[in-house]
XYZ file of C-alpha atoms in Angstrom:
73
model
C 8.026 12.075 0.777
C 4.642 13.667 0.073
C 2.955 10.375 -0.902
C 2.400 8.120 2.114
C 1.619 4.448 1.565
C -0.969 3.043 3.980
C -0.737 -0.675 3.152
C 0.108 -1.505 6.762
C -3.106 0.148 7.990
C -5.251 -1.837 5.562
C -3.433 -5.077 6.387
C -3.972 -4.494 10.115
C -7.696 -3.826 9.591
C -7.991 -7.204 7.876
C -5.549 -9.032 10.162
C -3.656 -10.111 7.049
C 0.060 -10.897 7.063
C 2.513 -9.387 4.615
C 3.267 -12.878 3.328
C -0.375 -13.676 2.608
C -0.896 -10.261 1.012
C 2.217 -10.634 -1.162
C 1.139 -14.076 -2.350
C -2.409 -12.989 -3.167
C -1.259 -9.850 -5.008
C 1.563 -11.606 -6.845
C 4.481 -9.719 -5.308
C 7.440 -10.833 -3.269
C 7.394 -9.939 0.445
C 10.502 -7.823 -0.242
C 8.617 -5.763 -2.846
C 5.704 -5.307 -0.442
C 8.224 -4.021 2.127
C 9.565 -1.528 -0.427
C 6.012 -0.258 -1.002
C 5.129 -0.183 2.716
C 8.259 1.728 3.654
C 7.759 4.394 0.988
C 10.903 3.474 -0.933
C 9.087 2.686 -4.195
C 9.496 5.243 -6.971
C 6.473 3.992 -8.918
C 3.550 1.584 -8.714
C 1.988 -0.004 -11.784
C -1.742 0.410 -12.116
C -2.049 -3.359 -12.472
C -0.308 -3.785 -9.096
C -2.470 -1.090 -7.506
C -5.560 -2.792 -8.930
C -4.473 -6.166 -7.507
C -3.797 -4.617 -4.085
C -7.242 -2.976 -4.066
C -8.894 -6.230 -5.153
C -7.176 -8.258 -2.419
C -7.887 -5.650 0.274
C -11.341 -4.707 -1.072
C -10.487 -1.017 -0.909
C -9.987 2.068 -3.063
C -6.592 3.451 -4.194
C -7.109 6.399 -1.838
C -7.190 3.964 1.076
C -3.643 2.894 0.189
C -2.082 6.179 -0.922
C -2.258 9.602 0.710
C -0.687 12.894 -0.296
C 0.634 15.006 2.571
C 2.289 18.405 2.549
C 6.080 18.167 2.740
C 7.257 18.527 6.330
C 3.888 17.816 7.988
C 3.206 14.895 10.242
C 0.915 12.091 9.094
C -1.874 10.540 11.112
C-alpha cells in the first residue's frame, strides 16, 4: 500500500499507549489498530484532526506516501 500510517512512531515518541490515544481521540482501540496496520480504506478529516491535536503533530507526521514496492524507513 503506497500510503504508510506512522501512528505507532508518534505514539512511541510520546510514550503513549494505544488505549490512551484511542480514548483521547474518540476511537475504539480496534479502530486505532485498523489505522496503524494500514487496513483502513479512508480516514475522516475530523479523525485526522483529532489525532493531530492529541499528538501535537501535522498530518504528514502520521501519513507517508511511498512508491509501490519500495521499503519504508
